[in-house]
Tab-separated table of C-alpha atoms in Angstrom:
chain	number	residue	atom	x	y	z
A	105	MET	CA	-36.043	4.905	-44.126
A	106	SER	CA	-34.967	2.278	-46.778
A	107	LYS	CA	-31.933	3.922	-48.404
A	108	THR	CA	-28.833	2.356	-49.799
A	109	VAL	CA	-25.882	3.726	-47.774
A	110	LEU	CA	-22.612	3.468	-49.277
A	111	LEU	CA	-19.764	3.828	-46.792
A	112	VAL	CA	-16.471	4.997	-48.309
A	113	ALA	CA	-13.836	4.188	-45.869
A	114	ASP	CA	-10.358	2.678	-45.689
A	115	ARG	CA	-9.800	0.416	-42.832
A	116	VAL	CA	-7.070	-0.816	-40.134
A	117	GLU	CA	-7.353	-3.347	-37.442
A	118	ASN	CA	-6.619	-0.820	-34.571
A	119	HIS	CA	-4.342	2.094	-33.598
A	120	GLN	CA	-2.705	0.412	-30.581
A	121	GLU	CA	0.760	0.912	-32.187
A	122	ALA	CA	0.152	4.636	-32.919
A	123	ASN	CA	3.119	7.024	-32.673
A	124	LEU	CA	4.486	10.223	-34.060
A	125	GLN	CA	5.387	8.634	-37.322
A	126	SER	CA	1.780	7.337	-37.878
A	127	LYS	CA	0.129	8.789	-40.797
A	128	ASP	CA	-3.021	6.533	-40.888
A	129	LEU	CA	-4.842	7.375	-37.693
A	130	GLU	CA	-7.969	8.630	-39.484
A	131	ARG	CA	-8.569	5.147	-41.072
A	132	LEU	CA	-11.427	3.335	-39.451
A	133	GLU	CA	-10.522	0.587	-36.920
A	134	ASP	CA	-12.559	-2.576	-37.167
A	135	ALA	CA	-14.492	-1.632	-34.012
A	136	TYR	CA	-15.533	1.674	-35.720
A	137	PHE	CA	-16.413	-0.126	-38.857
A	138	GLU	CA	-18.780	-2.505	-37.218
A	139	LYS	CA	-20.324	0.300	-35.005
A	140	ILE	CA	-21.090	2.407	-37.939
A	141	ARG	CA	-22.339	-0.677	-40.015
A	142	ALA	CA	-24.506	-1.666	-37.224
A	143	GLY	CA	-25.909	1.806	-36.786
A	144	ILE	CA	-27.003	2.101	-40.675
A	145	LEU	CA	-28.552	-1.373	-40.672
A	146	GLU	CA	-30.602	-0.416	-37.486
A	147	CYS	CA	-31.735	2.480	-39.615
A	148	ASP	CA	-33.335	0.106	-41.989
A	149	CYS	CA	-30.937	0.865	-44.593
A	150	ARG	CA	-29.084	-1.286	-47.058
A	151	PHE	CA	-25.282	-1.290	-46.440
A	152	ARG	CA	-22.363	-1.264	-48.932
A	153	HIS	CA	-18.881	-0.533	-48.453
A	154	ILE	CA	-15.914	0.350	-50.805
A	155	ASP	CA	-12.495	1.511	-49.567
A	156	ASN	CA	-11.273	4.176	-52.000
A	157	PRO	CA	-12.383	7.304	-54.264
A	158	ALA	CA	-11.156	5.617	-57.369
A	159	GLU	CA	-13.857	2.861	-57.059
A	160	LEU	CA	-16.436	5.442	-56.023
A	161	ILE	CA	-15.692	7.241	-59.587
A	162	ARG	CA	-15.974	3.905	-61.223
A	163	GLN	CA	-19.430	3.070	-59.747
A	164	ALA	CA	-20.793	6.677	-59.403
A	165	PRO	CA	-22.698	6.511	-62.851
A	166	ARG	CA	-24.469	3.354	-62.020
A	167	LEU	CA	-25.260	3.991	-58.395
A	168	PRO	CA	-29.015	3.345	-57.392
A	169	ALA	CA	-31.141	6.427	-57.241
A	170	ASP	CA	-31.683	5.953	-53.462
A	171	THR	CA	-27.839	6.054	-52.700
A	172	VAL	CA	-26.530	8.164	-49.838
A	173	VAL	CA	-22.610	8.290	-49.449
A	174	PHE	CA	-21.113	8.200	-45.929
A	175	PRO	CA	-17.641	9.594	-46.660
A	176	LEU	CA	-15.157	8.535	-44.062
A	177	TRP	CA	-12.322	7.847	-46.290
A	178	SER	CA	-9.046	9.602	-44.805
A	179	GLY	CA	-6.100	8.428	-47.084
A	180	VAL	CA	-2.639	9.791	-46.187
A	181	ALA	CA	-0.154	12.380	-46.727
A	182	SER	CA	-2.444	14.790	-48.770
A	183	ARG	CA	-3.877	18.035	-47.701
A	184	SER	CA	-6.874	17.744	-49.906
A	185	ARG	CA	-7.710	14.109	-49.204
A	186	ARG	CA	-10.817	14.773	-47.097
A	187	ALA	CA	-12.240	16.699	-49.946
A	188	LEU	CA	-11.914	13.901	-52.636
A	189	VAL	CA	-15.147	11.940	-51.727
A	190	PRO	CA	-17.473	14.997	-51.375
A	191	SER	CA	-16.034	16.435	-54.570
A	192	ILE	CA	-16.854	13.143	-56.484
A	193	CYS	CA	-20.343	13.017	-55.079
A	194	GLU	CA	-20.968	16.598	-56.034
A	195	ALA	CA	-19.887	15.898	-59.682
A	196	TRP	CA	-22.210	13.258	-60.075
A	197	GLY	CA	-25.013	14.735	-57.803
A	198	VAL	CA	-25.073	12.025	-55.217
A	199	PRO	CA	-26.135	12.863	-51.650
A	200	TYR	CA	-23.521	12.515	-48.994
A	201	VAL	CA	-23.257	12.907	-45.413
A	202	GLY	CA	-21.162	15.622	-43.751
A	203	SER	CA	-19.349	18.711	-45.006
A	204	ASP	CA	-18.741	19.910	-48.588
A	205	ALA	CA	-15.111	19.876	-50.054
A	206	TYR	CA	-14.466	23.533	-49.465
A	207	THR	CA	-15.232	23.023	-45.740
A	208	GLN	CA	-13.153	19.946	-45.313
A	209	VAL	CA	-10.087	21.753	-47.147
A	210	ILE	CA	-10.427	24.975	-45.114
A	211	CYS	CA	-10.721	22.967	-41.779
A	212	GLN	CA	-7.856	20.751	-42.569
A	213	ASP	CA	-5.726	23.801	-42.883
A	214	LYS	CA	-5.376	24.607	-39.138
A	215	PHE	CA	-3.689	27.955	-39.576
A	216	VAL	CA	-6.480	29.054	-41.846
A	217	ALA	CA	-9.314	27.720	-39.609
A	218	LYS	CA	-8.019	29.696	-36.737
A	219	ARG	CA	-8.146	32.957	-38.713
A	220	LEU	CA	-11.909	32.165	-39.674
A	221	ALA	CA	-12.660	31.553	-36.030
A	222	THR	CA	-11.274	34.819	-34.898
A	223	ARG	CA	-13.187	36.447	-37.602
A	224	ALA	CA	-16.307	34.966	-36.219
A	225	GLY	CA	-15.503	36.115	-32.391
A	226	LEU	CA	-13.792	33.049	-31.179
A	227	SER	CA	-10.606	33.167	-29.207
A	228	THR	CA	-7.850	30.910	-30.290
A	229	PRO	CA	-4.171	30.545	-29.026
A	230	GLN	CA	-1.444	32.645	-30.595
A	231	ALA	CA	0.349	30.633	-33.322
A	232	VAL	CA	3.038	30.862	-36.085
A	233	LEU	CA	3.164	28.811	-39.156
A	234	LEU	CA	6.682	27.384	-40.259
A	235	THR	CA	6.895	26.671	-43.976
A	236	PRO	CA	9.418	24.470	-45.717
A	237	THR	CA	11.360	27.544	-46.669
A	238	ASP	CA	11.602	28.716	-43.269
A	239	PHE	CA	13.309	25.414	-42.074
A	240	GLN	CA	16.187	26.497	-44.201
A	241	GLU	CA	16.889	29.431	-42.102
A	242	ARG	CA	17.497	28.678	-38.395
A	243	ARG	CA	17.352	32.265	-37.336
A	244	LYS	CA	13.930	32.635	-39.068
A	245	VAL	CA	12.329	29.617	-37.219
A	246	GLN	CA	13.879	30.822	-33.880
A	247	ALA	CA	12.685	34.457	-34.223
A	248	ALA	CA	9.080	33.222	-35.147
A	249	LEU	CA	9.054	30.848	-32.056
A	250	GLU	CA	10.088	33.609	-29.708
A	251	THR	CA	7.227	35.644	-30.606
A	252	LEU	CA	5.150	33.079	-28.549
A	253	ALA	CA	4.785	32.257	-24.885
A	254	LEU	CA	5.762	29.009	-23.540
A	255	PRO	CA	4.766	26.258	-23.111
A	256	LEU	CA	4.109	25.557	-26.893
A	257	VAL	CA	2.225	22.946	-29.012
A	258	VAL	CA	4.054	21.638	-32.173
A	259	LYS	CA	1.948	19.948	-34.799
A	260	PRO	CA	1.523	19.318	-38.605
A	261	ASN	CA	-0.693	22.011	-40.171
A	262	PHE	CA	-2.800	19.645	-42.642
A	263	GLU	CA	-3.603	16.730	-40.502
A	264	GLY	CA	-6.541	15.312	-38.500
A	265	GLY	CA	-7.035	12.578	-36.052
A	266	SER	CA	-4.093	13.539	-33.935
A	267	ILE	CA	-1.755	12.717	-36.710
A	268	GLY	CA	1.736	14.030	-35.727
A	269	ILE	CA	0.504	15.187	-32.276
A	270	SER	CA	2.035	13.050	-29.283
A	271	GLN	CA	2.822	13.867	-25.777
A	272	ARG	CA	6.291	15.149	-27.094
A	273	SER	CA	4.390	17.765	-29.112
A	274	LEU	CA	3.963	19.946	-25.933
A	275	VAL	CA	7.379	21.557	-25.283
A	276	HIS	CA	8.554	24.133	-22.581
A	277	SER	CA	11.710	25.678	-24.110
A	278	TYR	CA	12.091	27.442	-27.441
A	279	VAL	CA	15.016	24.895	-27.956
A	280	ASP	CA	12.778	21.779	-27.827
A	281	ALA	CA	10.290	23.510	-29.835
A	282	GLU	CA	12.602	24.148	-32.563
A	283	SER	CA	13.856	20.581	-32.452
A	284	THR	CA	10.346	19.055	-32.154
A	285	ALA	CA	9.240	21.363	-35.204
A	286	HIS	CA	12.130	19.801	-37.347
A	287	GLU	CA	11.243	16.611	-36.589
A	288	VAL	CA	7.633	16.744	-37.253
A	289	HIS	CA	8.373	18.340	-40.444
A	290	SER	CA	10.939	15.696	-41.685
A	291	ILE	CA	8.311	12.948	-40.979
A	292	HIS	CA	5.190	14.652	-42.260
A	293	ARG	CA	6.655	17.033	-44.909
A	294	GLN	CA	4.226	19.889	-44.759
A	295	PRO	CA	3.985	23.320	-42.988
A	296	ILE	CA	4.243	23.041	-38.972
A	297	LEU	CA	1.739	24.911	-36.732
A	298	VAL	CA	3.290	26.056	-33.290
A	299	GLU	CA	0.833	27.503	-31.054
A	300	GLU	CA	0.641	28.509	-27.285
A	301	PHE	CA	-0.601	25.905	-25.013
A	302	ALA	CA	-4.187	26.729	-23.884
A	303	GLU	CA	-4.390	25.397	-20.318
A	304	GLY	CA	-8.147	24.275	-19.329
A	305	VAL	CA	-10.763	21.634	-19.742
A	306	GLU	CA	-10.498	19.854	-23.053
A	307	ALA	CA	-13.737	20.754	-24.784
A	308	SER	CA	-15.571	19.959	-28.030
A	309	LEU	CA	-18.584	22.156	-29.330
A	310	LEU	CA	-20.863	19.862	-31.237
A	311	LEU	CA	-23.242	20.510	-33.928
A	312	VAL	CA	-25.371	18.169	-36.150
A	313	PHE	CA	-28.069	20.216	-38.306
A	314	ALA	CA	-29.440	20.547	-41.789
A	315	LYS	CA	-30.815	23.779	-42.940
A	316	GLU	CA	-33.108	24.988	-40.320
A	317	GLU	CA	-33.388	21.801	-38.216
A	318	ILE	CA	-31.005	21.238	-35.449
A	319	PHE	CA	-30.579	17.595	-34.323
A	320	LEU	CA	-27.943	18.285	-31.712
A	321	GLU	CA	-25.768	20.949	-30.202
A	322	GLY	CA	-23.935	21.007	-27.020
A	323	VAL	CA	-20.575	20.625	-25.389
A	324	VAL	CA	-18.737	17.415	-24.458
A	325	LEU	CA	-15.986	18.052	-21.660
A	326	TYR	CA	-13.188	15.435	-21.401
A	327	GLU	CA	-11.303	14.334	-18.302
A	328	LEU	CA	-8.415	12.203	-17.797
A	329	HIS	CA	-8.934	9.897	-14.977
A	330	GLU	CA	-5.768	7.936	-14.936
A	331	GLY	CA	-2.467	9.301	-15.778
A	332	PRO	CA	0.506	11.343	-14.334
A	333	CYS	CA	-1.364	14.648	-14.742
A	334	SER	CA	-4.705	16.010	-15.392
A	335	LEU	CA	-5.754	16.677	-19.182
A	336	GLU	CA	-5.948	20.417	-18.255
A	337	LYS	CA	-2.196	20.431	-17.905
A	338	THR	CA	-1.336	18.367	-20.983
A	339	ILE	CA	-2.457	17.772	-24.617
A	340	TYR	CA	-5.177	15.440	-26.022
A	341	SER	CA	-2.805	13.639	-27.990
A	342	LEU	CA	-2.603	10.454	-30.108
A	343	GLU	CA	-1.870	8.354	-26.979
A	344	LEU	CA	-4.754	9.362	-25.254
A	345	LYS	CA	-7.219	9.406	-28.423
A	346	LYS	CA	-5.890	6.214	-29.842
A	347	VAL	CA	-4.047	4.004	-27.522
A	348	SER	CA	-5.443	4.420	-23.990
A	349	ARG	CA	-8.957	6.138	-24.674
A	350	GLU	CA	-10.322	4.165	-21.891
A	351	ASN	CA	-8.569	6.431	-19.603
A	352	ILE	CA	-10.876	9.391	-20.734
A	353	SER	CA	-14.322	10.242	-19.578
A	354	GLN	CA	-16.744	12.464	-21.292
A	355	LYS	CA	-19.551	14.743	-19.799
A	356	PHE	CA	-22.329	16.373	-21.972
A	357	SER	CA	-23.788	19.926	-21.100
A	358	MET	CA	-26.446	21.589	-23.178
A	359	SER	CA	-25.586	24.488	-25.693
A	360	SER	CA	-28.077	26.769	-23.368
A	361	LYS	CA	-25.223	27.034	-20.799
A	362	TYR	CA	-23.152	28.812	-23.513
A	363	PRO	CA	-25.507	30.960	-25.499
A	364	GLU	CA	-22.858	33.546	-26.526
A	365	LEU	CA	-20.300	30.944	-27.446
A	366	PHE	CA	-22.834	29.260	-29.738
A	367	GLU	CA	-23.688	32.294	-31.272
A	368	ARG	CA	-20.012	32.577	-32.536
A	369	VAL	CA	-19.910	28.995	-33.518
A	370	TYR	CA	-23.036	29.464	-36.025
A	371	ARG	CA	-21.293	32.912	-37.173
A	372	LEU	CA	-18.331	30.460	-37.927
A	373	VAL	CA	-20.425	27.784	-39.512
A	374	ASP	CA	-22.301	30.222	-41.879
A	375	SER	CA	-18.955	31.375	-43.264
A	376	LEU	CA	-18.173	27.853	-44.189
A	377	GLY	CA	-21.421	26.739	-46.325
A	378	LYS	CA	-22.467	23.046	-46.224
A	379	VAL	CA	-21.363	21.745	-42.935
A	380	HIS	CA	-24.035	19.177	-41.658
A	381	ILE	CA	-21.956	17.937	-38.634
A	382	ILE	CA	-18.956	19.409	-37.038
A	383	ARG	CA	-16.870	19.330	-33.919
A	384	VAL	CA	-15.073	22.484	-32.715
A	385	ASP	CA	-12.320	21.548	-30.419
A	386	GLY	CA	-10.666	23.689	-27.785
A	387	ARG	CA	-10.113	24.309	-24.170
A	388	MET	CA	-12.488	25.974	-21.618
A	389	ARG	CA	-11.158	27.855	-18.550
A	390	ARG	CA	-13.447	29.854	-16.258
A	391	GLY	CA	-16.073	29.842	-18.842
A	392	ASP	CA	-13.920	31.144	-21.627
A	393	PHE	CA	-13.323	29.072	-24.834
A	394	GLN	CA	-10.106	28.799	-26.852
A	395	MET	CA	-10.592	27.347	-30.187
A	396	ILE	CA	-7.817	24.955	-31.196
A	397	GLU	CA	-9.020	23.347	-34.295
A	398	LEU	CA	-12.344	22.617	-36.570
A	399	SER	CA	-13.065	18.964	-37.215
A	400	PRO	CA	-15.679	18.231	-39.900
A	401	ASP	CA	-13.772	14.769	-40.453
A	402	ILE	CA	-16.249	13.307	-37.981
A	403	TYR	CA	-15.500	10.336	-35.609
A	404	LEU	CA	-18.561	8.374	-34.945
A	405	GLY	CA	-16.935	5.244	-33.309
A	406	PRO	CA	-17.535	3.468	-30.028
A	407	ASP	CA	-18.029	5.970	-27.164
A	408	SER	CA	-17.624	9.046	-29.534
A	409	CYS	CA	-18.436	12.409	-28.450
A	410	PHE	CA	-21.278	12.477	-30.765
A	411	GLU	CA	-22.772	9.405	-29.046
A	412	ILE	CA	-22.390	10.852	-25.825
A	413	ALA	CA	-24.067	14.016	-26.747
A	414	ALA	CA	-26.978	12.358	-28.655
A	415	GLU	CA	-27.522	10.251	-25.379
A	416	GLY	CA	-27.460	13.514	-23.389
A	417	CYS	CA	-30.074	14.993	-25.682
A	418	GLY	CA	-32.289	11.984	-25.426
A	419	GLU	CA	-31.446	10.509	-28.824
A	420	SER	CA	-29.942	7.190	-29.590
A	421	TYR	CA	-26.837	6.486	-31.867
A	422	ALA	CA	-29.206	4.934	-34.471
A	423	ARG	CA	-31.315	8.032	-34.641
A	424	LEU	CA	-28.167	10.132	-35.103
A	425	ILE	CA	-27.130	7.812	-38.072
A	426	SER	CA	-30.700	8.163	-39.410
A	427	PHE	CA	-30.782	11.850	-39.210
A	428	LEU	CA	-27.367	12.208	-41.014
A	429	VAL	CA	-28.436	9.808	-43.799
A	430	SER	CA	-31.996	11.197	-44.191
A	431	THR	CA	-30.820	14.842	-44.396
A	432	ALA	CA	-27.656	14.171	-46.650
A	433	SER	CA	-27.290	16.469	-49.610
A	434	TRP	CA	-24.874	17.566	-52.291
């Protein structure tokens, strides 16, 4: 393929110390960085790396014509951070992998994403959004919470990578919901989404495509094979995603098993525009799917669900990377 792939990504050694206060959980661990670098080199591409959007702005006017940007930079504490690299690429006409700035911003707003999903025909747990102003009036917070059925999940509205979502985020009383909402708000300083807990099998609906060409579509189901309870009874939190992910197994199913569900997913994707690769996370119970969030801020590290899905479709990790790079656009 012989392209120059510029990986824009901030790094961290690992996330073994992740907790509710952590704000950098979307940064690439060293193992993830090496995985993506090896995949790019296996595609016969030249590999370069920079670690921030400011450097991309500086280099953009002089990038080689064959450059493709792989935007995995996350930053911290900004609701628009995932849109920065795609926006820079669009401004300079540089092809990039993944969703555009609009899709990144919309999907990072969990409450708005739920409304778009509902319009597309996807079910999603009932939720309320608590704004900073709401937290100044305790009665208002209590009244909002009591419109929902217990148990509840409390999370920051503008985060990904399980930032602000620990096992403590699953609460079984309105008192605990209020207390946890205040705590998460004090840490992350943004609106707090509180939604009804969706019991069922943790599931990700996956799409990798470009225009009319579909590279991958299917469902990955997750199972907790070591822990105090099944994953169906708890949340897929930062402890399980970042600290103890070896306790999670993944199983791939073809999209043909869920034709009506994927019709709705494509309806949702059509409303977003440039997507390229996306993960629709939720819970599956008796064939029904409850959407929890949209994730265009893709994780492609070791044993990622996209790698599992590619293998399930008879493809390799390198072929997945190759498709993304070769179909990158702006």
